[in-house]
mmCIF file of C-alpha atoms in Angstrom:
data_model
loop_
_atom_site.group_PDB
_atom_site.id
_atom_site.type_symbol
_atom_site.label_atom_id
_atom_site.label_comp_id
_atom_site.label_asym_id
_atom_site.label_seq_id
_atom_site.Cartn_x
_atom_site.Cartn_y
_atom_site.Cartn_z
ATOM 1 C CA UNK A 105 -26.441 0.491 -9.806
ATOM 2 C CA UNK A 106 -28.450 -1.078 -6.839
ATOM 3 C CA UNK A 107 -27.194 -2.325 -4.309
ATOM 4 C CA UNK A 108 -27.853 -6.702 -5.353
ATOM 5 C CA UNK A 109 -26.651 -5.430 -8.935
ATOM 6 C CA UNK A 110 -24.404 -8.482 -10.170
ATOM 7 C CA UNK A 111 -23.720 -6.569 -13.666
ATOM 8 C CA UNK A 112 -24.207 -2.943 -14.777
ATOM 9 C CA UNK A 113 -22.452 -0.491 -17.167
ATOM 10 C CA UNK A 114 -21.428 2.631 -16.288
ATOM 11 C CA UNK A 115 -21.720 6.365 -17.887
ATOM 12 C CA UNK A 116 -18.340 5.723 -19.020
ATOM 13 C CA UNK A 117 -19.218 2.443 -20.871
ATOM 14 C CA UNK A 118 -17.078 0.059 -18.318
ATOM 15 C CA UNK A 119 -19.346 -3.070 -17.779
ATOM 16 C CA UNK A 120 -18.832 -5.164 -13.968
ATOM 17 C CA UNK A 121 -19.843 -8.211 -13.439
ATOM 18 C CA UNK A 122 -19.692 -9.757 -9.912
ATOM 19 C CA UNK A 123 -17.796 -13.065 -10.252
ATOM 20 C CA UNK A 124 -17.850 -13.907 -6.557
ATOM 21 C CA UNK A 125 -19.261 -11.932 -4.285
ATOM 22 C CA UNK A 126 -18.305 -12.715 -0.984
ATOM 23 C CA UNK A 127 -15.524 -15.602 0.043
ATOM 24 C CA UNK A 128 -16.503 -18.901 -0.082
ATOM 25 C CA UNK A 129 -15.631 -21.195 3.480
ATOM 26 C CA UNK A 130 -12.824 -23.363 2.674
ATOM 27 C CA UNK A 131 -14.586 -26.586 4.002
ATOM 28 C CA UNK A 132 -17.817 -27.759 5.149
ATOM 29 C CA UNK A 133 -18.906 -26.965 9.076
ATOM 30 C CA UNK A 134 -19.136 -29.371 11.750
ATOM 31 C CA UNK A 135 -21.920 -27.732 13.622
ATOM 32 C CA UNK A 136 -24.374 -25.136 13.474
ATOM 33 C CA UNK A 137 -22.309 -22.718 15.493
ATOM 34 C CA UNK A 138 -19.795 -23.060 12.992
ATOM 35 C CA UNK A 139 -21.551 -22.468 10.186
ATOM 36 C CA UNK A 140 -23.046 -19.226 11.800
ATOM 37 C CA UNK A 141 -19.190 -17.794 12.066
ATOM 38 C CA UNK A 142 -18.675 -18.751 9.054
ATOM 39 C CA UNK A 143 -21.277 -16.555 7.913
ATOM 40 C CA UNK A 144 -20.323 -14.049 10.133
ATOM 41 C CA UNK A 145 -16.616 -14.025 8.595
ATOM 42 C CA UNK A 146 -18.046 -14.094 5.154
ATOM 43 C CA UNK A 147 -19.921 -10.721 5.783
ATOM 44 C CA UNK A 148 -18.109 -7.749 4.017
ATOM 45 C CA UNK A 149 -17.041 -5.591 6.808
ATOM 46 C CA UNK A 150 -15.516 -2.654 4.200
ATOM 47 C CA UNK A 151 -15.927 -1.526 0.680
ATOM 48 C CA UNK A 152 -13.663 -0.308 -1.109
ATOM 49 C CA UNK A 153 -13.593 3.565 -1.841
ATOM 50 C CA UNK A 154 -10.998 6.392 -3.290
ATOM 51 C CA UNK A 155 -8.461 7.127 -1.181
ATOM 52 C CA UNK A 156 -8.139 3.140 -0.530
ATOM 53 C CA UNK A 157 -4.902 1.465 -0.870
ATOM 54 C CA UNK A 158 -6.168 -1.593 -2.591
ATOM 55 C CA UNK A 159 -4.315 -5.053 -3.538
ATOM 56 C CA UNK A 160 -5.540 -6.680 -6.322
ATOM 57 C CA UNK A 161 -4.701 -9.740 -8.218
ATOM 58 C CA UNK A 162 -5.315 -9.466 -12.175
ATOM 59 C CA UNK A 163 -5.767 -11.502 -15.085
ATOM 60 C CA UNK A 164 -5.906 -9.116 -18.540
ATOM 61 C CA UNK A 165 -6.906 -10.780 -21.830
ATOM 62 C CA UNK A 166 -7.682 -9.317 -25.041
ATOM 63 C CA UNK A 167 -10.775 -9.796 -27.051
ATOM 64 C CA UNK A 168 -10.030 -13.074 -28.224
ATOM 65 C CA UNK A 169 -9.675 -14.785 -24.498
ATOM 66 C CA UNK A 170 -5.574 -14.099 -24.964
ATOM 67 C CA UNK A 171 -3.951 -13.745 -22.198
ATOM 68 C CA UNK A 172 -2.212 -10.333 -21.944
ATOM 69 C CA UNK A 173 -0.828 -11.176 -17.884
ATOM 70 C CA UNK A 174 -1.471 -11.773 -14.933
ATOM 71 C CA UNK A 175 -0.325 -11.886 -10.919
ATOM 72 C CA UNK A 176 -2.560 -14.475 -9.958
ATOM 73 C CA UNK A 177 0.050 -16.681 -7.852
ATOM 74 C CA UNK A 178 2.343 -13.688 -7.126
ATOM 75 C CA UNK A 179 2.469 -10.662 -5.287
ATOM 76 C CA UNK A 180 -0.560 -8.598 -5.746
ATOM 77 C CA UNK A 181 -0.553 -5.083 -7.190
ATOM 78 C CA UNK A 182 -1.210 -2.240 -4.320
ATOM 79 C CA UNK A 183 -2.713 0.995 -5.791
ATOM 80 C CA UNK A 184 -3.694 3.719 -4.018
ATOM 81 C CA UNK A 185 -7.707 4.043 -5.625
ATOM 82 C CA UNK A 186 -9.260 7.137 -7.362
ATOM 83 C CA UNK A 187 -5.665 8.969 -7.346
ATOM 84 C CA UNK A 188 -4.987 8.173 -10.879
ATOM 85 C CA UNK A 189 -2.191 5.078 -10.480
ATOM 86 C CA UNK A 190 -4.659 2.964 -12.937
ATOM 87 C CA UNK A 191 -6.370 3.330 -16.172
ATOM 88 C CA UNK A 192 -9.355 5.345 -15.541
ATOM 89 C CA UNK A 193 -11.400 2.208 -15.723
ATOM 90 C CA UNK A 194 -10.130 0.514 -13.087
ATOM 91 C CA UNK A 195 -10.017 2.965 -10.719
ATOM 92 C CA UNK A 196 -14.035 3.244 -11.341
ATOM 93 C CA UNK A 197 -14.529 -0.586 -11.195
ATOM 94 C CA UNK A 198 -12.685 -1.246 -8.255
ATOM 95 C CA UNK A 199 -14.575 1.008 -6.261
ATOM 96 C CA UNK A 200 -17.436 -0.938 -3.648
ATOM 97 C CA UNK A 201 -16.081 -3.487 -3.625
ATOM 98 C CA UNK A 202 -15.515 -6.006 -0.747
ATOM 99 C CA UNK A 203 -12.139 -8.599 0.089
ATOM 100 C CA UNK A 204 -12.689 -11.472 -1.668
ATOM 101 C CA UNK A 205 -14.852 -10.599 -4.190
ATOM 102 C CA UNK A 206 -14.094 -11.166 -7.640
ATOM 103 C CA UNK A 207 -15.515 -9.416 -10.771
ATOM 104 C CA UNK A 208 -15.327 -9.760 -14.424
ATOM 105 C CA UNK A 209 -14.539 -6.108 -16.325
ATOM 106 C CA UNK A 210 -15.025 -4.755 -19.410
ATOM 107 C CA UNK A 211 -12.930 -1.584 -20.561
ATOM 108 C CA UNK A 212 -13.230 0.355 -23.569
ATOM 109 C CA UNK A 213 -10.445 1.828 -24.739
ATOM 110 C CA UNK A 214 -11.397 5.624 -24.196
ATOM 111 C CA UNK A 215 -10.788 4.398 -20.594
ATOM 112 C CA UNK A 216 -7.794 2.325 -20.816
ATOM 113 C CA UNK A 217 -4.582 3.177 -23.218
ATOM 114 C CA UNK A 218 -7.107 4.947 -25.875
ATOM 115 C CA UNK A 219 -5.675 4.850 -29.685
ATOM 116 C CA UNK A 220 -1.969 4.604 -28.178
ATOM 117 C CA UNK A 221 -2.183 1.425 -27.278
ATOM 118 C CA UNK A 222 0.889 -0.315 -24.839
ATOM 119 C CA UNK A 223 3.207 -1.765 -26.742
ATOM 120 C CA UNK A 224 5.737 -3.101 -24.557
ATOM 121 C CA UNK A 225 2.682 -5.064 -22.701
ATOM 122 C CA UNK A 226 1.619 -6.090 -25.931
ATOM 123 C CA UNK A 227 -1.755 -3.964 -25.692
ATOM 124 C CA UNK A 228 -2.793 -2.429 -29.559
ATOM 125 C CA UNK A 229 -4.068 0.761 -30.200
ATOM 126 C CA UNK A 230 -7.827 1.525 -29.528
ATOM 127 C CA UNK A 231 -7.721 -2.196 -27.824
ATOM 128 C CA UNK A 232 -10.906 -3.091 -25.079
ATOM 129 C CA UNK A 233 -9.561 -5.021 -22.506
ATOM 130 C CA UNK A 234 -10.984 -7.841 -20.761
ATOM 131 C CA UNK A 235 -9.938 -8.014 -16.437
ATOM 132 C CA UNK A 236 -11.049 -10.634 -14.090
ATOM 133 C CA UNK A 237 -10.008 -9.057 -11.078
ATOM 134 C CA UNK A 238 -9.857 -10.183 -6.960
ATOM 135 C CA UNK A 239 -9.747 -7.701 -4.351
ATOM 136 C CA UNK A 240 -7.099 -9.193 -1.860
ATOM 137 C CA UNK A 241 -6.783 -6.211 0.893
ATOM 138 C CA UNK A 242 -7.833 -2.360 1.610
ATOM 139 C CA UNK A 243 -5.746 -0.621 3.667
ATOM 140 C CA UNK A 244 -7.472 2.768 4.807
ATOM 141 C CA UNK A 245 -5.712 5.202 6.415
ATOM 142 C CA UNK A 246 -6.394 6.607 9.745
ATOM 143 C CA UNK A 247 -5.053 10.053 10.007
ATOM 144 C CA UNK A 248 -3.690 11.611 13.009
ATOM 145 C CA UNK A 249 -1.330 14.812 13.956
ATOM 146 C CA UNK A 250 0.650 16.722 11.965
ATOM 147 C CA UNK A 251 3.618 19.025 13.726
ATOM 148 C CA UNK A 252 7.141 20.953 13.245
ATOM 149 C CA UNK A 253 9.819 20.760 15.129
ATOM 150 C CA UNK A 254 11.704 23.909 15.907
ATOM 151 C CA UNK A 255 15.147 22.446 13.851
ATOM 152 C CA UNK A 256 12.435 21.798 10.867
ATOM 153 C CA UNK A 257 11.645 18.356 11.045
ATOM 154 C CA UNK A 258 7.971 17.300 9.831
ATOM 155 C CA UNK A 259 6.147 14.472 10.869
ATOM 156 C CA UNK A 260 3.270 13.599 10.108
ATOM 157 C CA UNK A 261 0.701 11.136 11.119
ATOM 158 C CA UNK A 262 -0.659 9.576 8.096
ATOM 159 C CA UNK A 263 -2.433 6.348 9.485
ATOM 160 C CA UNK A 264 -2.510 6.398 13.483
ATOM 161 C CA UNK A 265 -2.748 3.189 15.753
ATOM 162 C CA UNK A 266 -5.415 4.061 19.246
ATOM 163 C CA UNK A 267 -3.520 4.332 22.345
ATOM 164 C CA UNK A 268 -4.911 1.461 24.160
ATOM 165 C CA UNK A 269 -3.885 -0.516 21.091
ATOM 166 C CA UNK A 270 -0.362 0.986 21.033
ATOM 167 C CA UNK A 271 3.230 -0.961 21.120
ATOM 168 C CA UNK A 272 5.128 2.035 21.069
ATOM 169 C CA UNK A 273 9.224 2.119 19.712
ATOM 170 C CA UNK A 274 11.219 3.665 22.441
ATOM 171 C CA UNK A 275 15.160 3.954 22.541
ATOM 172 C CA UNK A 276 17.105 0.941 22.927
ATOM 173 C CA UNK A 277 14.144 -1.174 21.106
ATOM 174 C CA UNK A 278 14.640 -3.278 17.560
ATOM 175 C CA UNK A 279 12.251 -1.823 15.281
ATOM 176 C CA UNK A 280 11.559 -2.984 11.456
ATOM 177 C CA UNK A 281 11.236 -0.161 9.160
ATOM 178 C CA UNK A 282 9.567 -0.435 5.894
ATOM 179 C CA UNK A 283 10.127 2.673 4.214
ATOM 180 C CA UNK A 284 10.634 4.681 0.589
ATOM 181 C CA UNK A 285 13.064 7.478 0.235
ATOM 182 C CA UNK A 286 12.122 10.539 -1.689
ATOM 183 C CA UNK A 287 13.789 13.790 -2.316
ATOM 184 C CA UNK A 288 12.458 16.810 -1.653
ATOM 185 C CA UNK A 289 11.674 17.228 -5.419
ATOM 186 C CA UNK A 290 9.942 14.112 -5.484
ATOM 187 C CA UNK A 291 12.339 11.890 -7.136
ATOM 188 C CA UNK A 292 12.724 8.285 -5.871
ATOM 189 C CA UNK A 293 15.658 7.591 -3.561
ATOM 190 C CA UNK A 294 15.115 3.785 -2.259
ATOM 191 C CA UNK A 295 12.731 1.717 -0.318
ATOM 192 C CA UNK A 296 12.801 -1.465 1.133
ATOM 193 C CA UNK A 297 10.368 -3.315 -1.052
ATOM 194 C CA UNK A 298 13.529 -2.979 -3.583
ATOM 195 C CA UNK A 299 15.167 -4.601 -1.083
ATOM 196 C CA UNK A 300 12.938 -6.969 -0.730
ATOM 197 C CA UNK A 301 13.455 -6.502 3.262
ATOM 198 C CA UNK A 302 12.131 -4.268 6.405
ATOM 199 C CA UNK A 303 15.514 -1.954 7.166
ATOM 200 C CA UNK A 304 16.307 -2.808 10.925
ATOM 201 C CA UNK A 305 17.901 -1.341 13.378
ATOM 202 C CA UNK A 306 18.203 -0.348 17.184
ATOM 203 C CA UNK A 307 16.354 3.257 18.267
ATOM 204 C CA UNK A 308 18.358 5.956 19.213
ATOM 205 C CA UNK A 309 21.502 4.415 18.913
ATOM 206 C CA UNK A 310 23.133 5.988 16.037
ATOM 207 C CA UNK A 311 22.877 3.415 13.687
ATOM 208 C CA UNK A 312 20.821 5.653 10.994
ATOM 209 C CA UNK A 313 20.592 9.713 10.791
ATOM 210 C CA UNK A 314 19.471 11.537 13.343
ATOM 211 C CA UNK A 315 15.943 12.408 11.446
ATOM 212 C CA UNK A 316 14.811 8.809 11.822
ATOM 213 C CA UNK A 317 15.801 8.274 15.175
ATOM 214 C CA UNK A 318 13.916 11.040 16.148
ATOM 215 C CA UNK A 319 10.505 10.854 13.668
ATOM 216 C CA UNK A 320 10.408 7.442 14.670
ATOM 217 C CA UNK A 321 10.514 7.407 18.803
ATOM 218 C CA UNK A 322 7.381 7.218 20.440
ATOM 219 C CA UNK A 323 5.851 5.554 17.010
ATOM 220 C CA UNK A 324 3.006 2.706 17.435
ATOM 221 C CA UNK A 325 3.492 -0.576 15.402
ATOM 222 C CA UNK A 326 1.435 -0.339 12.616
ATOM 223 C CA UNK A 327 1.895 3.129 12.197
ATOM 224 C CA UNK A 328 2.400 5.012 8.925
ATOM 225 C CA UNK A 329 4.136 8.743 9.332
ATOM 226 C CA UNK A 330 5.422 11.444 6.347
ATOM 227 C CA UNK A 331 8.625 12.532 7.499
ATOM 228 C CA UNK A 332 10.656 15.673 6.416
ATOM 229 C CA UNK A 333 14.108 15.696 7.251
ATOM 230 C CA UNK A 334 16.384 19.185 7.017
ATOM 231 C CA UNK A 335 19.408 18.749 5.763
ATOM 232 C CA UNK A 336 21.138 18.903 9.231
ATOM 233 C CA UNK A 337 19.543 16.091 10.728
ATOM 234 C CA UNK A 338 20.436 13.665 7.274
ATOM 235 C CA UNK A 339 23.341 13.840 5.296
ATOM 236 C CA UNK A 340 24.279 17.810 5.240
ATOM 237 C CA UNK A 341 26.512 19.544 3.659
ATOM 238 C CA UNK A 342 28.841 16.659 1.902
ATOM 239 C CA UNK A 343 24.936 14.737 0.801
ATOM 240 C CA UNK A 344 25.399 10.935 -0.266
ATOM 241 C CA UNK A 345 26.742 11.161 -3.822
ATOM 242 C CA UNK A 346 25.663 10.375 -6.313
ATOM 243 C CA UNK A 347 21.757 9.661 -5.268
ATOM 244 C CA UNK A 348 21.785 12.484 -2.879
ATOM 245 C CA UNK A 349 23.232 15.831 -3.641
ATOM 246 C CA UNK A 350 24.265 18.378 -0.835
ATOM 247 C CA UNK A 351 21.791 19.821 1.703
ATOM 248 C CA UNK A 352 19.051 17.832 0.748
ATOM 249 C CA UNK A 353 15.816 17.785 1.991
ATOM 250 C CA UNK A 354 14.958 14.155 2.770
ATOM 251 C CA UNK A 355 10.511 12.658 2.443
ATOM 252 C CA UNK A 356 10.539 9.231 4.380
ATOM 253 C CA UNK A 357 7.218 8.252 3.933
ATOM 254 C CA UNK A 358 7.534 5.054 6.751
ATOM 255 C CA UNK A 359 6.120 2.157 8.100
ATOM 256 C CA UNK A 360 6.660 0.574 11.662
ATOM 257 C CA UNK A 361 6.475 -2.626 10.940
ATOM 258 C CA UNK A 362 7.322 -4.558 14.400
ATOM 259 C CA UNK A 363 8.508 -3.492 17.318
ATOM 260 C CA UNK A 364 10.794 -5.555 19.671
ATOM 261 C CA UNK A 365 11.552 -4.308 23.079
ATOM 262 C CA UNK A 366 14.749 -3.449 25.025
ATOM 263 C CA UNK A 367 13.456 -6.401 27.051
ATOM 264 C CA UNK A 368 12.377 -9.093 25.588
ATOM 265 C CA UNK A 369 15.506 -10.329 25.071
ATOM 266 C CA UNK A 370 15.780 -10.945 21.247
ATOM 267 C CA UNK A 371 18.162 -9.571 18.758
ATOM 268 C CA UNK A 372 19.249 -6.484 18.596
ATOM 269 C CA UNK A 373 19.299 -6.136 14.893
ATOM 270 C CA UNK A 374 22.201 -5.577 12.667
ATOM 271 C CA UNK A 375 23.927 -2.078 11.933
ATOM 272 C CA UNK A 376 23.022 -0.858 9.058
ATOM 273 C CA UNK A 377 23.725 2.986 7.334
ATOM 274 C CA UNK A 378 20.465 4.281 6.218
#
């Protein structure tokens, strides 16, 4: 594939077609000045590339131009690319690929559901299926430190925000948590997309276990961190039947989604048992 290619097929047999390939201004410019930052906005300033969490919105139809679903309208769906959440064609087509840009894909089935098919979405065996796709956001990570504490806590820093550009959580500030809950085996606890809500609270006052307060103090806003918690610093001995069992091992894997400061003088947050 060069790099003007508007269609291609790849050694898999997935064909692309660039739709749109860079965002379109929303309305004509008054002056020259404008129009050169619109151009300037227009420019893709990142590509997509494994390793990427992606947001795409999605429009699946079968050979006949029937509609299979779609998100357009809705929340987009967030994948992390290359790891294997998608069919094996999409994680190829979505790669280099810039916000905005929209592209018509092709994909056989020995990259999609093969001869099983997906019945409950109403895909048939050994079906091609037909995507026009929009890349809405990448999110690339920006790793930082990883370190253990001496009582076993782990944190680590799995997309760090520079100092200079740092609004950092201290005790006694309102912080907004978005967050998923895993056990140490892997299975799914909770999150707050479920909820449908950040989880807020007020640092290092007690109001969730001790493991948070602490993995989170001295966090940026906008940072992501993989948190281990020991059983001592989350629920212990008597766990939190009947989703956590005894002496867990807690994974937060955690978001700091706003910060508000002792003093500033807003709302303190409500109490809430996480």
């Amino acid at each position: 594939m060069t790099e003007d290619a508007r269609t291609w097929v790849d050694e898999t047999g997935v064909e692309v077609e660039i739709i749109r390939k860079m965002p379109v201004a929303a309305c004509l410019p008054h002056s020259f000045n404008e129009l050169m930052l619109n151009i300037a906005e227009s420019k893709c300033k990142i590509k997509s590339e494994a390793g990427d969490t992606v947001k795409q919105w999605y429009k699946l139809s079968d050979k006949n131009g029937r509609v299979i679903g779609t998100n357009f309208g809705k929340e987009p769906y967030e994948f992390v690319l290359g790891r294997g959440q998608v069919i094996r064609g999409m994680d190829a087509a979505m790669k280099d690929m810039c916000i905005g840009e929209q592209r018509r894909i092709v994909i056989p089935p020995e990259q999609a559901f093969e001869e099983e098919g997906r019945e409950e979405d109403g895909i048939e065996p050994g079906s091609t299926l037909y995507y026009f796709v929009e890349l809405v956001d990448i999110f690339r990570p920006n790793p930082g430190e990883k370190w253990l504490e001496d009582d076993g806590l782990s944190i680590e820093v799995i997309h760090k925000i520079e100092e200079s550009e740092c609004k950092k959580a201290e005790p006694g500030d309102t912080v907004h948590q978005e967050y998923t809950l895993y056990l140490q085996d892997g299975t799914y606890v909770d999150s707050s997309e479920a909820r449908k809500k950040p989880f807020i609270f007020k640092l290092g006052s007690g109001q969730v276990i001790p493991g948070i307060d602490r993995a989170m103090t001295g966090m940026c806003e906008g940072e992501h961190r993989k948190v281990i918690i020991p059983p001592d610093l989350a629920y212990g001995e008597k766990g939190r039947p009947p989703v956590i069992p005894p002496d867990s091992y807690l994974r937060f894997d955690i978001e700091l989604a706003k910060v508000i400061k002792a003093n500033e003088g807003q709302n303190e947050g409500k109490k809430e048992e996480l």
